[in-house]
PDB file of N, CA and C in Angstrom:
ATOM      1  N   UNK A   1     -14.822   5.111   2.918  1.00  0.00           N
ATOM      2  CA  UNK A   1     -13.979   4.424   1.961  1.00  0.00           C
ATOM      3  C   UNK A   1     -12.662   5.184   1.845  1.00  0.00           C
ATOM      4  N   UNK A   2     -11.547   4.450   1.926  1.00  0.00           N
ATOM      5  CA  UNK A   2     -10.218   5.052   1.845  1.00  0.00           C
ATOM      6  C   UNK A   2      -9.450   4.438   0.682  1.00  0.00           C
ATOM      7  N   UNK A   3      -8.503   5.213   0.162  1.00  0.00           N
ATOM      8  CA  UNK A   3      -7.642   4.759  -0.929  1.00  0.00           C
ATOM      9  C   UNK A   3      -6.247   4.501  -0.370  1.00  0.00           C
ATOM     10  N   UNK A   4      -5.753   3.284  -0.555  1.00  0.00           N
ATOM     11  CA  UNK A   4      -4.432   2.872  -0.071  1.00  0.00           C
ATOM     12  C   UNK A   4      -3.526   2.582  -1.262  1.00  0.00           C
ATOM     13  N   UNK A   5      -2.307   3.116  -1.240  1.00  0.00           N
ATOM     14  CA  UNK A   5      -1.274   2.756  -2.214  1.00  0.00           C
ATOM     15  C   UNK A   5      -0.277   1.872  -1.486  1.00  0.00           C
ATOM     16  N   UNK A   6       0.068   0.746  -2.099  1.00  0.00           N
ATOM     17  CA  UNK A   6       0.931  -0.225  -1.433  1.00  0.00           C
ATOM     18  C   UNK A   6       2.089  -0.612  -2.342  1.00  0.00           C
ATOM     19  N   UNK A   7       3.303  -0.402  -1.829  1.00  0.00           N
ATOM     20  CA  UNK A   7       4.511  -0.865  -2.503  1.00  0.00           C
ATOM     21  C   UNK A   7       5.008   0.006  -3.629  1.00  0.00           C
ATOM     22  N   UNK A   8       4.582   1.259  -3.722  1.00  0.00           N
ATOM     23  CA  UNK A   8       5.042   2.137  -4.796  1.00  0.00           C
ATOM     24  C   UNK A   8       6.403   2.715  -4.444  1.00  0.00           C
ATOM     25  N   UNK A   9       7.333   2.694  -5.418  1.00  0.00           N
ATOM     26  CA  UNK A   9       8.687   3.164  -5.160  1.00  0.00           C
ATOM     27  C   UNK A   9       9.224   4.111  -6.227  1.00  0.00           C
ATOM     28  N   UNK A  10       8.575   4.239  -7.330  1.00  0.00           N
ATOM     29  CA  UNK A  10       9.146   5.031  -8.413  1.00  0.00           C
ATOM     30  C   UNK A  10       8.094   5.754  -9.224  1.00  0.00           C
ATOM     31  N   UNK A  11       8.312   5.763 -10.530  1.00  0.00           N
ATOM     32  CA  UNK A  11       7.443   6.481 -11.458  1.00  0.00           C
ATOM     33  C   UNK A  11       5.998   5.985 -11.446  1.00  0.00           C
ATOM     34  N   UNK A  12       5.800   4.749 -11.051  1.00  0.00           N
ATOM     35  CA  UNK A  12       4.440   4.217 -11.057  1.00  0.00           C
ATOM     36  C   UNK A  12       3.543   4.970 -10.068  1.00  0.00           C
ATOM     37  N   UNK A  13       4.121   5.603  -9.064  1.00  0.00           N
ATOM     38  CA  UNK A  13       3.345   6.380  -8.095  1.00  0.00           C
ATOM     39  C   UNK A  13       2.621   7.537  -8.796  1.00  0.00           C
ATOM     40  N   UNK A  14       3.329   8.283  -9.619  1.00  0.00           N
ATOM     41  CA  UNK A  14       2.725   9.392 -10.352  1.00  0.00           C
ATOM     42  C   UNK A  14       1.623   8.926 -11.276  1.00  0.00           C
ATOM     43  N   UNK A  15       1.839   7.799 -11.941  1.00  0.00           N
ATOM     44  CA  UNK A  15       0.800   7.269 -12.831  1.00  0.00           C
ATOM     45  C   UNK A  15      -0.429   6.839 -12.039  1.00  0.00           C
ATOM     46  N   UNK A  16      -0.206   6.243 -10.870  1.00  0.00           N
ATOM     47  CA  UNK A  16      -1.334   5.813 -10.036  1.00  0.00           C
ATOM     48  C   UNK A  16      -2.147   7.013  -9.552  1.00  0.00           C
ATOM     49  N   UNK A  17      -1.483   8.112  -9.221  1.00  0.00           N
ATOM     50  CA  UNK A  17      -2.202   9.311  -8.790  1.00  0.00           C
ATOM     51  C   UNK A  17      -3.064   9.853  -9.936  1.00  0.00           C
ATOM     52  N   UNK A  18      -2.531   9.828 -11.158  1.00  0.00           N
ATOM     53  CA  UNK A  18      -3.317  10.298 -12.297  1.00  0.00           C
ATOM     54  C   UNK A  18      -4.563   9.443 -12.523  1.00  0.00           C
ATOM     55  N   UNK A  19      -4.453   8.156 -12.240  1.00  0.00           N
ATOM     56  CA  UNK A  19      -5.575   7.242 -12.472  1.00  0.00           C
ATOM     57  C   UNK A  19      -6.550   7.217 -11.297  1.00  0.00           C
ATOM     58  N   UNK A  20      -6.034   7.079 -10.070  1.00  0.00           N
ATOM     59  CA  UNK A  20      -6.881   6.864  -8.900  1.00  0.00           C
ATOM     60  C   UNK A  20      -7.072   8.094  -8.019  1.00  0.00           C
ATOM     61  N   UNK A  21      -6.188   9.094  -8.154  1.00  0.00           N
ATOM     62  CA  UNK A  21      -6.233  10.252  -7.271  1.00  0.00           C
ATOM     63  C   UNK A  21      -5.225  10.104  -6.143  1.00  0.00           C
ATOM     64  N   UNK A  22      -5.187  11.100  -5.278  1.00  0.00           N
ATOM     65  CA  UNK A  22      -4.238  11.109  -4.164  1.00  0.00           C
ATOM     66  C   UNK A  22      -4.700  10.104  -3.102  1.00  0.00           C
ATOM     67  N   UNK A  23      -3.787   9.245  -2.635  1.00  0.00           N
ATOM     68  CA  UNK A  23      -4.190   8.223  -1.661  1.00  0.00           C
ATOM     69  C   UNK A  23      -4.405   8.810  -0.266  1.00  0.00           C
ATOM     70  N   UNK A  24      -5.244   8.142   0.499  1.00  0.00           N
ATOM     71  CA  UNK A  24      -5.431   8.488   1.905  1.00  0.00           C
ATOM     72  C   UNK A  24      -4.309   7.889   2.755  1.00  0.00           C
ATOM     73  N   UNK A  25      -3.811   6.723   2.330  1.00  0.00           N
ATOM     74  CA  UNK A  25      -2.751   6.024   3.052  1.00  0.00           C
ATOM     75  C   UNK A  25      -1.721   5.498   2.070  1.00  0.00           C
ATOM     76  N   UNK A  26      -0.456   5.566   2.462  1.00  0.00           N
ATOM     77  CA  UNK A  26       0.638   4.997   1.667  1.00  0.00           C
ATOM     78  C   UNK A  26       1.355   3.972   2.543  1.00  0.00           C
ATOM     79  N   UNK A  27       1.442   2.757   2.039  1.00  0.00           N
ATOM     80  CA  UNK A  27       2.133   1.682   2.750  1.00  0.00           C
ATOM     81  C   UNK A  27       3.361   1.307   1.934  1.00  0.00           C
ATOM     82  N   UNK A  28       4.510   1.276   2.576  1.00  0.00           N
ATOM     83  CA  UNK A  28       5.758   0.962   1.876  1.00  0.00           C
ATOM     84  C   UNK A  28       5.713  -0.448   1.306  1.00  0.00           C
ATOM     85  N   UNK A  29       5.083  -1.363   2.024  1.00  0.00           N
ATOM     86  CA  UNK A  29       4.971  -2.736   1.544  1.00  0.00           C
ATOM     87  C   UNK A  29       3.743  -3.407   2.131  1.00  0.00           C
ATOM     88  N   UNK A  30       3.465  -4.595   1.656  1.00  0.00           N
ATOM     89  CA  UNK A  30       2.303  -5.370   2.109  1.00  0.00           C
ATOM     90  C   UNK A  30       2.734  -6.242   3.275  1.00  0.00           C
ATOM     91  N   UNK A  31       2.487  -5.744   4.485  1.00  0.00           N
ATOM     92  CA  UNK A  31       2.792  -6.501   5.690  1.00  0.00           C
ATOM     93  C   UNK A  31       1.502  -6.659   6.490  1.00  0.00           C
ATOM     94  N   UNK A  32       1.571  -7.304   7.632  1.00  0.00           N
ATOM     95  CA  UNK A  32       0.342  -7.561   8.393  1.00  0.00           C
ATOM     96  C   UNK A  32      -0.311  -6.269   8.885  1.00  0.00           C
ATOM     97  N   UNK A  33       0.483  -5.224   9.115  1.00  0.00           N
ATOM     98  CA  UNK A  33      -0.075  -3.948   9.558  1.00  0.00           C
ATOM     99  C   UNK A  33      -0.858  -3.283   8.425  1.00  0.00           C
ATOM    100  N   UNK A  34      -0.315  -3.323   7.232  1.00  0.00           N
ATOM    101  CA  UNK A  34      -1.029  -2.746   6.088  1.00  0.00           C
ATOM    102  C   UNK A  34      -2.329  -3.523   5.850  1.00  0.00           C
ATOM    103  N   UNK A  35      -2.246  -4.838   5.917  1.00  0.00           N
ATOM    104  CA  UNK A  35      -3.446  -5.659   5.701  1.00  0.00           C
ATOM    105  C   UNK A  35      -4.517  -5.333   6.740  1.00  0.00           C
ATOM    106  N   UNK A  36      -4.086  -5.077   7.953  1.00  0.00           N
ATOM    107  CA  UNK A  36      -5.011  -4.761   9.037  1.00  0.00           C
ATOM    108  C   UNK A  36      -5.683  -3.401   8.828  1.00  0.00           C
ATOM    109  N   UNK A  37      -4.999  -2.469   8.160  1.00  0.00           N
ATOM    110  CA  UNK A  37      -5.550  -1.133   7.949  1.00  0.00           C
ATOM    111  C   UNK A  37      -6.510  -1.043   6.766  1.00  0.00           C
ATOM    112  N   UNK A  38      -6.434  -1.978   5.836  1.00  0.00           N
ATOM    113  CA  UNK A  38      -7.345  -1.967   4.679  1.00  0.00           C
ATOM    114  C   UNK A  38      -8.661  -2.611   5.111  1.00  0.00           C
ATOM    115  N   UNK A  39      -9.680  -1.790   5.174  1.00  0.00           N
ATOM    116  CA  UNK A  39     -10.993  -2.224   5.650  1.00  0.00           C
ATOM    117  C   UNK A  39     -11.901  -2.600   4.478  1.00  0.00           C
ATOM    118  N   UNK A  40     -12.948  -3.390   4.744  1.00  0.00           N
ATOM    119  CA  UNK A  40     -13.912  -3.685   3.683  1.00  0.00           C
ATOM    120  C   UNK A  40     -14.474  -2.379   3.108  1.00  0.00           C
ATOM    121  N   UNK A  41     -14.529  -2.309   1.805  1.00  0.00           N
ATOM    122  CA  UNK A  41     -14.999  -1.108   1.129  1.00  0.00           C
ATOM    123  C   UNK A  41     -13.879  -0.169   0.716  1.00  0.00           C
ATOM    124  N   UNK A  42     -12.677  -0.335   1.298  1.00  0.00           N
ATOM    125  CA  UNK A  42     -11.522   0.469   0.897  1.00  0.00           C
ATOM    126  C   UNK A  42     -11.002  -0.016  -0.450  1.00  0.00           C
ATOM    127  N   UNK A  43     -10.256   0.845  -1.118  1.00  0.00           N
ATOM    128  CA  UNK A  43      -9.603   0.488  -2.374  1.00  0.00           C
ATOM    129  C   UNK A  43      -8.105   0.415  -2.109  1.00  0.00           C
ATOM    130  N   UNK A  44      -7.510  -0.733  -2.405  1.00  0.00           N
ATOM    131  CA  UNK A  44      -6.071  -0.929  -2.232  1.00  0.00           C
ATOM    132  C   UNK A  44      -5.441  -1.087  -3.615  1.00  0.00           C
ATOM    133  N   UNK A  45      -4.522  -0.187  -3.943  1.00  0.00           N
ATOM    134  CA  UNK A  45      -3.841  -0.214  -5.239  1.00  0.00           C
ATOM    135  C   UNK A  45      -2.408  -0.677  -4.982  1.00  0.00           C
ATOM    136  N   UNK A  46      -2.024  -1.780  -5.624  1.00  0.00           N
ATOM    137  CA  UNK A  46      -0.711  -2.381  -5.431  1.00  0.00           C
ATOM    138  C   UNK A  46       0.204  -2.083  -6.617  1.00  0.00           C
ATOM    139  N   UNK A  47       1.448  -1.738  -6.312  1.00  0.00           N
ATOM    140  CA  UNK A  47       2.435  -1.587  -7.376  1.00  0.00           C
ATOM    141  C   UNK A  47       2.731  -2.971  -7.974  1.00  0.00           C
ATOM    142  N   UNK A  48       2.774  -3.969  -7.120  1.00  0.00           N
ATOM    143  CA  UNK A  48       2.991  -5.366  -7.536  1.00  0.00           C
ATOM    144  C   UNK A  48       2.169  -6.263  -6.616  1.00  0.00           C
ATOM    145  N   UNK A  49       1.546  -7.261  -7.180  1.00  0.00           N
ATOM    146  CA  UNK A  49       0.799  -8.209  -6.370  1.00  0.00           C
ATOM    147  C   UNK A  49      -0.631  -7.775  -6.132  1.00  0.00           C
ATOM    148  N   UNK A  50      -1.296  -8.498  -5.209  1.00  0.00           N
ATOM    149  CA  UNK A  50      -2.697  -8.232  -4.883  1.00  0.00           C
ATOM    150  C   UNK A  50      -2.906  -8.396  -3.383  1.00  0.00           C
ATOM    151  N   UNK A  51      -4.097  -8.063  -2.926  1.00  0.00           N
ATOM    152  CA  UNK A  51      -4.447  -8.222  -1.516  1.00  0.00           C
ATOM    153  C   UNK A  51      -4.522  -9.693  -1.119  1.00  0.00           C
ATOM    154  N   UNK A  52      -4.620 -10.576  -2.101  1.00  0.00           N
ATOM    155  CA  UNK A  52      -4.679 -12.008  -1.807  1.00  0.00           C
ATOM    156  C   UNK A  52      -3.296 -12.588  -1.519  1.00  0.00           C
ATOM    157  N   UNK A  53      -2.237 -11.838  -1.835  1.00  0.00           N
ATOM    158  CA  UNK A  53      -0.876 -12.303  -1.545  1.00  0.00           C
ATOM    159  C   UNK A  53      -0.659 -12.348  -0.042  1.00  0.00           C
ATOM    160  N   UNK A  54       0.158 -13.296   0.383  1.00  0.00           N
ATOM    161  CA  UNK A  54       0.508 -13.402   1.799  1.00  0.00           C
ATOM    162  C   UNK A  54       1.332 -12.188   2.201  1.00  0.00           C
ATOM    163  N   UNK A  55       0.973 -11.509   3.298  1.00  0.00           N
ATOM    164  CA  UNK A  55       1.773 -10.351   3.728  1.00  0.00           C
ATOM    165  C   UNK A  55       3.172 -10.773   4.149  1.00  0.00           C
ATOM    166  N   UNK A  56       4.096  -9.835   4.071  1.00  0.00           N
ATOM    167  CA  UNK A  56       5.466 -10.097   4.481  1.00  0.00           C
ATOM    168  C   UNK A  56       5.511 -10.475   5.958  1.00  0.00           C
ATOM    169  N   UNK A  57       6.373 -11.393   6.297  1.00  0.00           N
ATOM    170  CA  UNK A  57       6.568 -11.771   7.698  1.00  0.00           C
ATOM    171  C   UNK A  57       7.264 -10.654   8.476  1.00  0.00           C
ATOM    172  N   UNK A  58       7.899  -9.755   7.747  1.00  0.00           N
ATOM    173  CA  UNK A  58       8.621  -8.644   8.365  1.00  0.00           C
ATOM    174  C   UNK A  58       7.839  -7.360   8.162  1.00  0.00           C
ATOM    175  N   UNK A  59       7.828  -6.507   9.199  1.00  0.00           N
ATOM    176  CA  UNK A  59       7.118  -5.228   9.116  1.00  0.00           C
ATOM    177  C   UNK A  59       7.955  -4.220   8.353  1.00  0.00           C
ATOM    178  N   UNK A  60       7.287  -3.403   7.555  1.00  0.00           N
ATOM    179  CA  UNK A  60       7.945  -2.310   6.855  1.00  0.00           C
ATOM    180  C   UNK A  60       7.914  -1.084   7.766  1.00  0.00           C
ATOM    181  N   UNK A  61       8.922  -0.231   7.710  1.00  0.00           N
ATOM    182  CA  UNK A  61       8.903   0.950   8.575  1.00  0.00           C
ATOM    183  C   UNK A  61       7.797   1.919   8.149  1.00  0.00           C
ATOM    184  N   UNK A  62       7.270   2.652   9.129  1.00  0.00           N
ATOM    185  CA  UNK A  62       6.221   3.631   8.829  1.00  0.00           C
ATOM    186  C   UNK A  62       6.796   4.867   8.180  1.00  0.00           C
ATOM    187  N   UNK A  63       8.064   5.166   8.433  1.00  0.00           N
ATOM    188  CA  UNK A  63       8.680   6.380   7.927  1.00  0.00           C
ATOM    189  C   UNK A  63      10.112   6.083   7.560  1.00  0.00           C
ATOM    190  N   UNK A  64      10.512   6.543   6.393  1.00  0.00           N
ATOM    191  CA  UNK A  64      11.914   6.424   5.972  1.00  0.00           C
ATOM    192  C   UNK A  64      12.588   7.764   6.171  1.00  0.00           C
ATOM    193  N   UNK A  65      13.783   7.731   6.738  1.00  0.00           N
ATOM    194  CA  UNK A  65      14.521   8.989   6.941  1.00  0.00           C
ATOM    195  C   UNK A  65      15.585   9.145   5.887  1.00  0.00           C
TER     196      UNK A  65
END
């Protein structure tokens, strides 16, 4: 079981860590790649939205410089 944080950009990240713990994976946004990485039994914590939302048609970058 893995913990995924999806779409966190600000102060809500710190609050999520206090509640859920440190994530195993951080996804910048909900795109098809993030959806593919969340496996049955994993916990996905969204800053906004849910796993039932349609993923973005555009991929989010894996790393921001």
